[in-house]
Amino acid sequence: MIAASSTRRAAWLSMVFSASVLAVVFLWVDLTPKVEAEFFFSRDDPQYVASAQVSERFPTTQQIILRVAAPDIRDAAYRERVERLAGTLSGVDGVVDVSSVANRDAFESPLWQRVLISEDQRATNLLLEVEPDTSDPGLLIEEIERVTAEFQDADFGAVISGVPYVIELIRRNLFRDLAMFSVVAAVVFAAIVAVVYRSGAIVSAP
């Protein structure tokens, strides 16, 4: 009787300890995957070193590109919506500048025409200059996605691209895969322990 009571008490103490450890980890440990330059290249890679030297000598901002398609990109209503979208995005924290057909003479300038207007004349680009040292790139991307979704409809479709956006997508997928793997591993381990020992107390223990 005493042995059974001690076993139950030990099981509950193990469960409390496990829950406490998990709470500490989730509250104070940053488990968010970091996708940085070293994720793709080694620090001693010649191309990475050359790129880093150029970036250090000629500091630049990063770009996020919005491709906005419409039935008629020369329509005044389309340009007005692009102007409102560009104005809203300009107010997002971390966005330095926005170039679009609303503030660049893309239909007359050969340079801006190549940059801002698609070859099939069915879409235009919004170039967002964003700060490279943004404290939380994930929040910036989420805010850009939120603003873009507010303006989208059947006649005004926007697609986001650019290095910062791709990196954020990779980070999200890594976090999702890590969470899925952790849950599956815990369930499989608990199932194996349950089959081997046939004890709920042992399964609950760390």
Short mmCIF file of C-alpha atoms in Angstrom, two decimals:
data_model
loop_
_atom_site.label_atom_id
_atom_site.label_comp_id
_atom_site.label_asym_id
_atom_site.label_seq_id
_atom_site.Cartn_x
_atom_site.Cartn_y
_atom_site.Cartn_z
CA MET A 1 0.00 0.00 0.00
CA ILE A 2 2.78 2.36 0.97
CA ALA A 3 4.75 1.37 -2.14
CA ALA A 4 1.77 2.08 -4.40
CA SER A 5 1.23 5.45 -2.72
CA SER A 6 4.89 6.34 -3.17
CA THR A 7 4.72 5.36 -6.83
CA ARG A 8 1.68 7.57 -7.45
CA ARG A 9 3.32 10.45 -5.59
CA ALA A 10 6.52 10.05 -7.63
CA ALA A 11 4.47 10.00 -10.84
CA TRP A 12 2.68 13.24 -9.92
CA LEU A 13 5.95 14.88 -8.92
CA SER A 14 7.42 13.83 -12.27
CA MET A 15 4.46 15.31 -14.13
CA VAL A 16 4.73 18.60 -12.21
CA PHE A 17 8.47 18.74 -12.83
CA SER A 18 8.00 18.05 -16.55
CA ALA A 19 5.31 20.73 -16.85
CA SER A 20 7.54 23.22 -15.02
CA VAL A 21 10.48 22.52 -17.32
CA LEU A 22 8.29 22.91 -20.41
CA ALA A 23 6.86 26.18 -19.08
CA VAL A 24 10.36 27.57 -18.44
CA VAL A 25 11.51 26.55 -21.93
CA PHE A 26 8.53 28.10 -23.71
CA LEU A 27 8.60 31.31 -21.65
CA TRP A 28 12.33 32.07 -21.54
CA VAL A 29 13.98 30.14 -24.36
CA ASP A 30 13.69 31.42 -27.93
CA LEU A 31 12.99 28.35 -30.07
CA THR A 32 12.33 30.33 -33.25
CA PRO A 33 14.55 29.08 -36.10
CA LYS A 34 17.07 31.67 -37.29
CA VAL A 35 17.55 31.81 -41.05
CA GLU A 36 20.63 33.93 -41.71
CA ALA A 37 23.35 34.09 -44.33
CA GLU A 38 25.19 31.17 -42.67
CA PHE A 39 22.08 29.05 -43.29
CA PHE A 40 22.94 29.00 -47.02
CA PHE A 41 26.70 29.65 -47.14
CA SER A 42 29.75 28.96 -45.00
CA ARG A 43 31.48 32.03 -43.58
CA ASP A 44 34.66 31.15 -45.50
CA ASP A 45 32.85 30.65 -48.81
CA PRO A 46 34.54 32.94 -51.40
CA GLN A 47 31.23 34.19 -52.82
CA TYR A 48 29.88 34.92 -49.34
CA VAL A 49 33.07 36.78 -48.37
CA ALA A 50 33.00 38.85 -51.56
CA SER A 51 29.30 39.66 -51.10
CA ALA A 52 29.89 40.67 -47.47
CA GLN A 53 32.73 42.98 -48.51
CA VAL A 54 30.58 44.64 -51.16
CA SER A 55 27.68 45.07 -48.72
CA GLU A 56 30.00 46.57 -46.12
CA ARG A 57 31.48 49.01 -48.62
CA PHE A 58 28.19 49.92 -50.25
CA PRO A 59 25.40 49.58 -47.64
CA THR A 60 21.99 49.01 -49.19
CA THR A 61 18.48 48.22 -48.08
CA GLN A 62 16.69 44.97 -48.85
CA GLN A 63 13.79 44.73 -51.28
CA ILE A 64 10.40 43.09 -51.10
CA ILE A 65 8.48 42.95 -54.38
CA LEU A 66 4.72 43.00 -54.79
CA ARG A 67 3.46 41.97 -58.22
CA VAL A 68 -0.05 43.40 -58.66
CA ALA A 69 -2.03 42.05 -61.61
CA ALA A 70 -5.16 43.64 -63.12
CA PRO A 71 -7.17 43.49 -66.36
CA ASP A 72 -5.93 46.97 -67.36
CA ILE A 73 -2.87 48.41 -65.63
CA ARG A 74 -3.28 51.73 -67.46
CA ASP A 75 -6.72 52.29 -66.01
CA ALA A 76 -6.94 55.31 -63.70
CA ALA A 77 -8.79 53.30 -61.04
CA TYR A 78 -5.99 50.72 -60.98
CA ARG A 79 -3.32 53.37 -60.54
CA GLU A 80 -5.36 54.96 -57.77
CA ARG A 81 -5.55 51.65 -55.90
CA VAL A 82 -1.82 51.13 -56.39
CA GLU A 83 -1.21 54.59 -54.99
CA ARG A 84 -3.35 53.86 -51.92
CA LEU A 85 -1.63 50.49 -51.42
CA ALA A 86 1.81 52.08 -51.75
CA GLY A 87 0.85 54.81 -49.29
CA THR A 88 -0.38 52.30 -46.73
CA LEU A 89 2.74 50.16 -47.10
CA SER A 90 4.94 53.24 -46.69
CA GLY A 91 3.51 53.62 -43.19
CA VAL A 92 4.55 50.11 -42.13
CA ASP A 93 7.36 50.18 -39.57
CA GLY A 94 10.54 49.00 -41.29
CA VAL A 95 9.57 50.09 -44.83
CA VAL A 96 11.87 52.88 -46.02
CA ASP A 97 10.44 53.62 -49.47
CA VAL A 98 7.95 52.27 -52.01
CA SER A 99 8.36 52.66 -55.77
CA SER A 100 5.37 52.02 -58.03
CA VAL A 101 3.66 53.25 -61.18
CA ALA A 102 1.92 55.78 -58.94
CA ASN A 103 5.11 57.69 -58.10
CA ARG A 104 7.45 56.69 -60.94
CA ASP A 105 6.95 57.51 -64.62
CA ALA A 106 7.08 53.86 -65.58
CA PHE A 107 5.03 54.15 -68.78
CA GLU A 108 7.42 56.75 -70.23
CA SER A 109 10.78 55.91 -68.66
CA PRO A 110 12.54 52.90 -70.27
CA LEU A 111 14.35 52.18 -66.99
CA TRP A 112 11.30 52.21 -64.72
CA GLN A 113 9.26 50.41 -67.36
CA ARG A 114 11.63 47.43 -67.18
CA VAL A 115 11.60 47.49 -63.39
CA LEU A 116 7.94 48.15 -62.63
CA ILE A 117 5.92 46.79 -65.56
CA SER A 118 5.71 43.13 -66.56
CA GLU A 119 6.50 42.13 -70.14
CA ASP A 120 2.92 41.11 -70.86
CA GLN A 121 1.63 44.50 -69.60
CA ARG A 122 -0.79 42.75 -67.22
CA ALA A 123 0.89 43.55 -63.91
CA THR A 124 3.07 46.13 -62.21
CA ASN A 125 5.55 45.84 -59.39
CA LEU A 126 5.76 47.68 -56.10
CA LEU A 127 9.35 47.77 -54.84
CA LEU A 128 9.54 48.04 -51.06
CA GLU A 129 12.86 49.16 -49.64
CA VAL A 130 13.06 47.70 -46.12
CA GLU A 131 15.61 48.16 -43.37
CA PRO A 132 18.12 45.27 -43.34
CA ASP A 133 18.47 45.35 -39.56
CA THR A 134 14.78 45.20 -38.68
CA SER A 135 14.43 43.92 -35.11
CA ASP A 136 11.70 41.41 -36.02
CA PRO A 137 11.51 40.61 -39.78
CA GLY A 138 8.61 38.25 -39.11
CA LEU A 139 6.40 41.07 -37.83
CA LEU A 140 7.32 43.20 -40.86
CA ILE A 141 6.35 40.44 -43.29
CA GLU A 142 3.12 39.76 -41.40
CA GLU A 143 2.15 43.43 -41.56
CA ILE A 144 2.92 43.59 -45.30
CA GLU A 145 0.82 40.45 -45.84
CA ARG A 146 -2.04 41.95 -43.82
CA VAL A 147 -2.04 45.22 -45.79
CA THR A 148 -1.78 43.38 -49.11
CA ALA A 149 -4.71 41.10 -48.22
CA GLU A 150 -6.92 44.12 -47.46
CA PHE A 151 -6.46 45.45 -51.01
CA GLN A 152 -6.77 42.17 -52.90
CA ASP A 153 -9.81 41.05 -54.86
CA ALA A 154 -10.60 39.31 -58.14
CA ASP A 155 -9.39 42.29 -60.22
CA PHE A 156 -6.45 43.25 -58.04
CA GLY A 157 -4.26 40.26 -57.25
CA ALA A 158 -0.96 40.75 -55.44
CA VAL A 159 1.88 38.27 -55.05
CA ILE A 160 4.76 38.89 -52.62
CA SER A 161 8.37 37.91 -53.33
CA GLY A 162 11.89 38.99 -52.48
CA VAL A 163 14.73 37.63 -50.33
CA PRO A 164 13.34 38.79 -46.93
CA TYR A 165 9.97 37.21 -47.74
CA VAL A 166 11.50 33.91 -48.89
CA ILE A 167 13.65 33.77 -45.74
CA GLU A 168 10.56 34.33 -43.59
CA LEU A 169 8.72 31.51 -45.40
CA ILE A 170 11.67 29.19 -44.76
CA ARG A 171 11.66 30.15 -41.08
CA ARG A 172 7.92 29.47 -40.80
CA ASN A 173 8.25 26.08 -42.48
CA LEU A 174 11.17 25.14 -40.24
CA PHE A 175 9.20 26.10 -37.13
CA ARG A 176 6.14 24.16 -38.31
CA ASP A 177 8.24 21.08 -39.13
CA LEU A 178 10.06 21.32 -35.79
CA ALA A 179 6.77 21.54 -33.88
CA MET A 180 5.29 18.64 -35.85
CA PHE A 181 8.40 16.50 -35.33
CA SER A 182 8.44 17.22 -31.59
CA VAL A 183 4.79 16.28 -31.15
CA VAL A 184 5.11 13.10 -33.23
CA ALA A 185 8.31 12.09 -31.41
CA ALA A 186 6.66 12.59 -28.00
CA VAL A 187 3.58 10.59 -29.01
CA VAL A 188 5.62 7.73 -30.49
CA PHE A 189 7.93 7.60 -27.46
CA ALA A 190 4.96 7.59 -25.07
CA ALA A 191 3.28 4.82 -27.07
CA ILE A 192 6.43 2.67 -27.03
CA VAL A 193 6.88 3.17 -23.29
CA ALA A 194 3.21 2.37 -22.68
CA VAL A 195 3.48 -0.87 -24.66
CA VAL A 196 6.72 -1.93 -22.96
CA TYR A 197 5.93 -1.00 -19.34
CA ARG A 198 2.12 -0.80 -19.41
CA SER A 199 2.24 1.95 -16.80
CA GLY A 200 0.63 5.38 -17.04
CA ALA A 201 2.95 6.67 -14.33
CA ILE A 202 6.04 5.79 -16.33
CA VAL A 203 4.56 7.26 -19.52
CA SER A 204 3.90 10.53 -17.69
CA ALA A 205 7.43 10.69 -16.26
CA PRO A 206 10.14 12.66 -18.16
#
